[in-house]
Tab-separated table of C-alpha atoms in Angstrom:
chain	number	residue	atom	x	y	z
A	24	UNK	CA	0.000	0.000	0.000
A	25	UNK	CA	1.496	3.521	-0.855
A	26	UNK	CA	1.276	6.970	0.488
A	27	UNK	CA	-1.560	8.679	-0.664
A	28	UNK	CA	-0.672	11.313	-3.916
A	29	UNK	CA	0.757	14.553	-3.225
A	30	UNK	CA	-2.174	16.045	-4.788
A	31	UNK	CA	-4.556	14.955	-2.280
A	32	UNK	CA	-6.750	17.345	-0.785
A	33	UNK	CA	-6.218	18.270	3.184
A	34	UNK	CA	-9.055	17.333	5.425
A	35	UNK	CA	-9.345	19.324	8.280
A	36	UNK	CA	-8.556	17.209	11.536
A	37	UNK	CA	-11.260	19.164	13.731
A	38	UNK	CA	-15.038	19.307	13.090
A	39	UNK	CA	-15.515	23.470	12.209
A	40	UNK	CA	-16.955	24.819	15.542
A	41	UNK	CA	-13.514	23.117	16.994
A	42	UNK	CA	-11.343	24.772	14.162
A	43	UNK	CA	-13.311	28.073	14.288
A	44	UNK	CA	-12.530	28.533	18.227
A	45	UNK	CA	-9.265	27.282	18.050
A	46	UNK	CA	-8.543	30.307	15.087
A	47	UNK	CA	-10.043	32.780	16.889
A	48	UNK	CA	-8.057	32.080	20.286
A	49	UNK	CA	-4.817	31.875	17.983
A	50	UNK	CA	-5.342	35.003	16.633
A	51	UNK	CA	-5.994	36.910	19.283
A	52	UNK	CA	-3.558	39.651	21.091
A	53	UNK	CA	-1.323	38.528	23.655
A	54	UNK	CA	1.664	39.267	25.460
A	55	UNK	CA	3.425	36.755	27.795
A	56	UNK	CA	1.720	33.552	25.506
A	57	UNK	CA	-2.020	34.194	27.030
A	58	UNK	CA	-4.917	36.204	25.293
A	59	UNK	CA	-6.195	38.788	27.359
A	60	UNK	CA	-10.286	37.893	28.429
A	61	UNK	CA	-11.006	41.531	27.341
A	62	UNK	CA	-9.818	40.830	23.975
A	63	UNK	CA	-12.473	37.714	23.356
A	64	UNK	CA	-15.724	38.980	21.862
A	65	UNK	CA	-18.617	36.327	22.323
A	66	UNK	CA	-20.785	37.260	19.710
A	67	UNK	CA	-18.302	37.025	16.878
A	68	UNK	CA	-18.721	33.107	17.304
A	69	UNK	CA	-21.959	33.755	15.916
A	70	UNK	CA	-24.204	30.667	15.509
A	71	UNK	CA	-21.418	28.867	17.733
A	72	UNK	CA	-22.304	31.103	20.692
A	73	UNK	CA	-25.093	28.732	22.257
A	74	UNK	CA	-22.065	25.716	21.989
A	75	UNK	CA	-19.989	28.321	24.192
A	76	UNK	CA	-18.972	28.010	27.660
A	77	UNK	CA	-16.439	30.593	29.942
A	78	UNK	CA	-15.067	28.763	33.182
A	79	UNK	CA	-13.093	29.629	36.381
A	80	UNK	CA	-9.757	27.276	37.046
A	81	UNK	CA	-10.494	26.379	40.716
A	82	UNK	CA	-6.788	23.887	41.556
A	83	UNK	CA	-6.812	20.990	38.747
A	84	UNK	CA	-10.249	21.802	38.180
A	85	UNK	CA	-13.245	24.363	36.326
A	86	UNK	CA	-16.155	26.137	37.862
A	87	UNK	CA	-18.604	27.191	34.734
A	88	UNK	CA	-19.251	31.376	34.907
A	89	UNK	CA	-21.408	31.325	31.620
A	90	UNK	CA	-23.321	28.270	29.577
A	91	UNK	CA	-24.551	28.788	25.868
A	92	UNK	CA	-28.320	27.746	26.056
A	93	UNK	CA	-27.022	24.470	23.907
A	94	UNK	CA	-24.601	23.630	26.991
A	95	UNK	CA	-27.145	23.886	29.598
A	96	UNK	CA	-29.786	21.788	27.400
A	97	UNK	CA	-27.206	18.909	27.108
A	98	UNK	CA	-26.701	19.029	30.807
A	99	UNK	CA	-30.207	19.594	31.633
A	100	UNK	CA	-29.712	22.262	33.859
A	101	UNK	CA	-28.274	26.070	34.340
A	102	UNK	CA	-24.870	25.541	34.331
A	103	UNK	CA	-23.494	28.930	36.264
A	104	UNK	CA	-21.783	27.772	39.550
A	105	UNK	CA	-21.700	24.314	38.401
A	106	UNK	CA	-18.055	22.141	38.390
A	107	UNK	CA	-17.322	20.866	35.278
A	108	UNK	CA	-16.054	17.762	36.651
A	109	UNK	CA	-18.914	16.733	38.129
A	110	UNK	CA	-20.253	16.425	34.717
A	111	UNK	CA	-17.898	13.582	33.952
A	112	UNK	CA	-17.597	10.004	34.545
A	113	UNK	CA	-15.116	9.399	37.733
A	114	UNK	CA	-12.612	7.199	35.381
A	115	UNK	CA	-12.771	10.019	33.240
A	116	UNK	CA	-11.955	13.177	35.929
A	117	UNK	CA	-8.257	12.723	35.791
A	118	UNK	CA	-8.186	12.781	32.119
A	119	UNK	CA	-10.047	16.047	32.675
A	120	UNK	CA	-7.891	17.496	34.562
A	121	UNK	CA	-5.135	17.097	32.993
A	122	UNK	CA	-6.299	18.418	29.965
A	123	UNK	CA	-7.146	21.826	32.339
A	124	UNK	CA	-3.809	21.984	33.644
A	125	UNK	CA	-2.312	21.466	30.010
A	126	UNK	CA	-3.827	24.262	28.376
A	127	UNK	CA	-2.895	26.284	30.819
A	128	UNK	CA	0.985	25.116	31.497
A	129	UNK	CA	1.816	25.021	27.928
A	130	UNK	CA	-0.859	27.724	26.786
A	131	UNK	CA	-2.429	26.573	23.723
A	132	UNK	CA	-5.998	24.950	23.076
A	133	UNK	CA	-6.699	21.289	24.014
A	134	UNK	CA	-9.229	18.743	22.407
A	135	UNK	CA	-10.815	16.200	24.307
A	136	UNK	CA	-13.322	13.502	22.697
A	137	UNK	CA	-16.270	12.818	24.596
A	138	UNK	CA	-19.270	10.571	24.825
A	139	UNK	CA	-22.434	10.113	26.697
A	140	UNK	CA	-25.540	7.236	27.294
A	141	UNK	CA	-28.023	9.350	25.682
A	142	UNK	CA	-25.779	11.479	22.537
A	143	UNK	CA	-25.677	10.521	19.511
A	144	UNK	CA	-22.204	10.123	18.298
A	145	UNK	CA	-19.480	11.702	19.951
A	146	UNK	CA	-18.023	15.641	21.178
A	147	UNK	CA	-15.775	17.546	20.525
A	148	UNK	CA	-14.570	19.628	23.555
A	149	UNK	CA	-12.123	22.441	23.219
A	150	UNK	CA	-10.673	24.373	25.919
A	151	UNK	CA	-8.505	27.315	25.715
A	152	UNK	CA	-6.750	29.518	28.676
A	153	UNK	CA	-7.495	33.618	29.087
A	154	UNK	CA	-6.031	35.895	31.324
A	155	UNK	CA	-7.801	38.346	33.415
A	156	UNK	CA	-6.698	42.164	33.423
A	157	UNK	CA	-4.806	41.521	37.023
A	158	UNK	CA	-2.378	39.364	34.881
A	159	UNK	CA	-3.685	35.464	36.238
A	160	UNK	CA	-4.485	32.798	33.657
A	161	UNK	CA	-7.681	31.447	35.371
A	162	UNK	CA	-10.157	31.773	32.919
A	163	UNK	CA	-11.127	28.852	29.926
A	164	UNK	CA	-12.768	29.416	26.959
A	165	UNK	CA	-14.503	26.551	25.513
A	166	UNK	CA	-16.845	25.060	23.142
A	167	UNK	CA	-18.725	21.757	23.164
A	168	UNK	CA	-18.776	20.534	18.581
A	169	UNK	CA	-21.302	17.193	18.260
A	170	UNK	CA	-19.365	15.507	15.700
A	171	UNK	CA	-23.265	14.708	14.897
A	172	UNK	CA	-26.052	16.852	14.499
A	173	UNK	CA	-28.445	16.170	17.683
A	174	UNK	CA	-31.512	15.997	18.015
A	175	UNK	CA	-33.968	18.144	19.756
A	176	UNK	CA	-33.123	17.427	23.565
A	177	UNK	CA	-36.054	15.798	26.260
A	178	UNK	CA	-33.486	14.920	29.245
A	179	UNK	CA	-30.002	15.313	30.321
A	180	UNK	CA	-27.214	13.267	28.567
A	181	UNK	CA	-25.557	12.118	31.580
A	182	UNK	CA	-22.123	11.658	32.449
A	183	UNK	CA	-19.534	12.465	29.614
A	184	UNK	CA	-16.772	10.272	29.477
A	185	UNK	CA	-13.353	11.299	28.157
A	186	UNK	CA	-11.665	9.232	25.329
A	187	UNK	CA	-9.043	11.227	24.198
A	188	UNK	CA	-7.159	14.666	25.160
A	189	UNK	CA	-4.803	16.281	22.298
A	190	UNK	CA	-3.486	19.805	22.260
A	191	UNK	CA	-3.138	21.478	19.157
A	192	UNK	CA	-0.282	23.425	17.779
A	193	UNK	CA	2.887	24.617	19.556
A	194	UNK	CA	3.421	23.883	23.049
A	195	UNK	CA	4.443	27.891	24.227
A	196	UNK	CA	6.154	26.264	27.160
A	197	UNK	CA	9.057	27.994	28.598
A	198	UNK	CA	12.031	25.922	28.086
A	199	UNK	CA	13.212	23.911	32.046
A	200	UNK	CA	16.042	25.919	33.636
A	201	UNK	CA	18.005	24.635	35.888
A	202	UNK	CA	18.496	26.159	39.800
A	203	UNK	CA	21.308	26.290	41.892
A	204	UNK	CA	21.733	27.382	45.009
A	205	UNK	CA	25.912	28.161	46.346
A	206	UNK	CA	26.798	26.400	43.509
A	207	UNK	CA	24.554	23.218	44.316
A	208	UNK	CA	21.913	22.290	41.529
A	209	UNK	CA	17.674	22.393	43.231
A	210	UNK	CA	15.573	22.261	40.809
């Protein structure tokens, strides 16, 4: 079996909603690696806006702030207040937040791949760190992409459960330095 010809067309690796979030975080201002919250306008998502979520990082894990109404329906419930890990499977939490952490330590978006009992194919879940104006990266942007259109919603979806975390493009990690103290390497 050969390699496919050069002439083959791309195909993008993200369903759109996925790719449209992850462009806009890209191209937004930023100075030290993290976009500025101020700088993110909802409402140029558009028809995405209802997929939308903004959360607080509380430790390893995410406290929702705002919901798009599609978010809440899925859930079956108002989401403000709510922790986003309770809204996953327990084998699926650490998974979770690891993904958190990594978008934030390495500040750049993360996929995960989710399911549920009662959805109809799979999610795609992107998260993406902001900073607030005092200079702390403790805000997520993030947007929930069925990989399948859904249908109209009756009851909750119940636990997700994580199958896969990825992040996307360059990890803007600073490089490990070393620490010595009189001469004697720490860290």
């Amino acid at each position: 079996m050969g390699l496919a010809p050069a002439a083959a067309e791309a195909r993008p690796v993200f369903q759109n909603g996925t790719q449209t979030l992850i462009d806009r975080w890209s191209a937004l201002p930023r100075v030290g690696g993290v976009p500025l919250r101020a700088d993110l306008e909802p409402m140029t998502f558009g028809a995405l806006v209802p997929q939308l979520f903004s959360a607080d990082r509380k430790g390893d894990g995410a406290v929702f702030r705002l919901a798009g109404a599609w978010i809440e329906t899925l859930h079956g419930r108002r989401m403000a207040g709510v922790s986003w890990l309770d809204l996953w499977a327990p084998e699926s939490r650490p998974l979770v937040q690891a993904a958190i952490v990594q978008t934030v330590r390495e500040t750049r978006p993360v996929v995960m791949v989710a399911e549920a009992a009662r959805l109809r194919g799979a999610l795609e879940i992107v998260i993406a760190p902001l900073r607030t104006a005092d200079d702390r990266t403790d805000r997520l942007l993030g947007l929930y992409q069925p990989v399948q259109e859904q249908e109209r919603r009756r009851e909750a979806v119940g636990p997700l459960t994580a199958r896969l975390s990825v992040g996307v493009g360059v990890s803007n990690r600073p490089p490990l330095t070393l620490a010595a103290l009189d001469g004697r390497r720490i860290a």
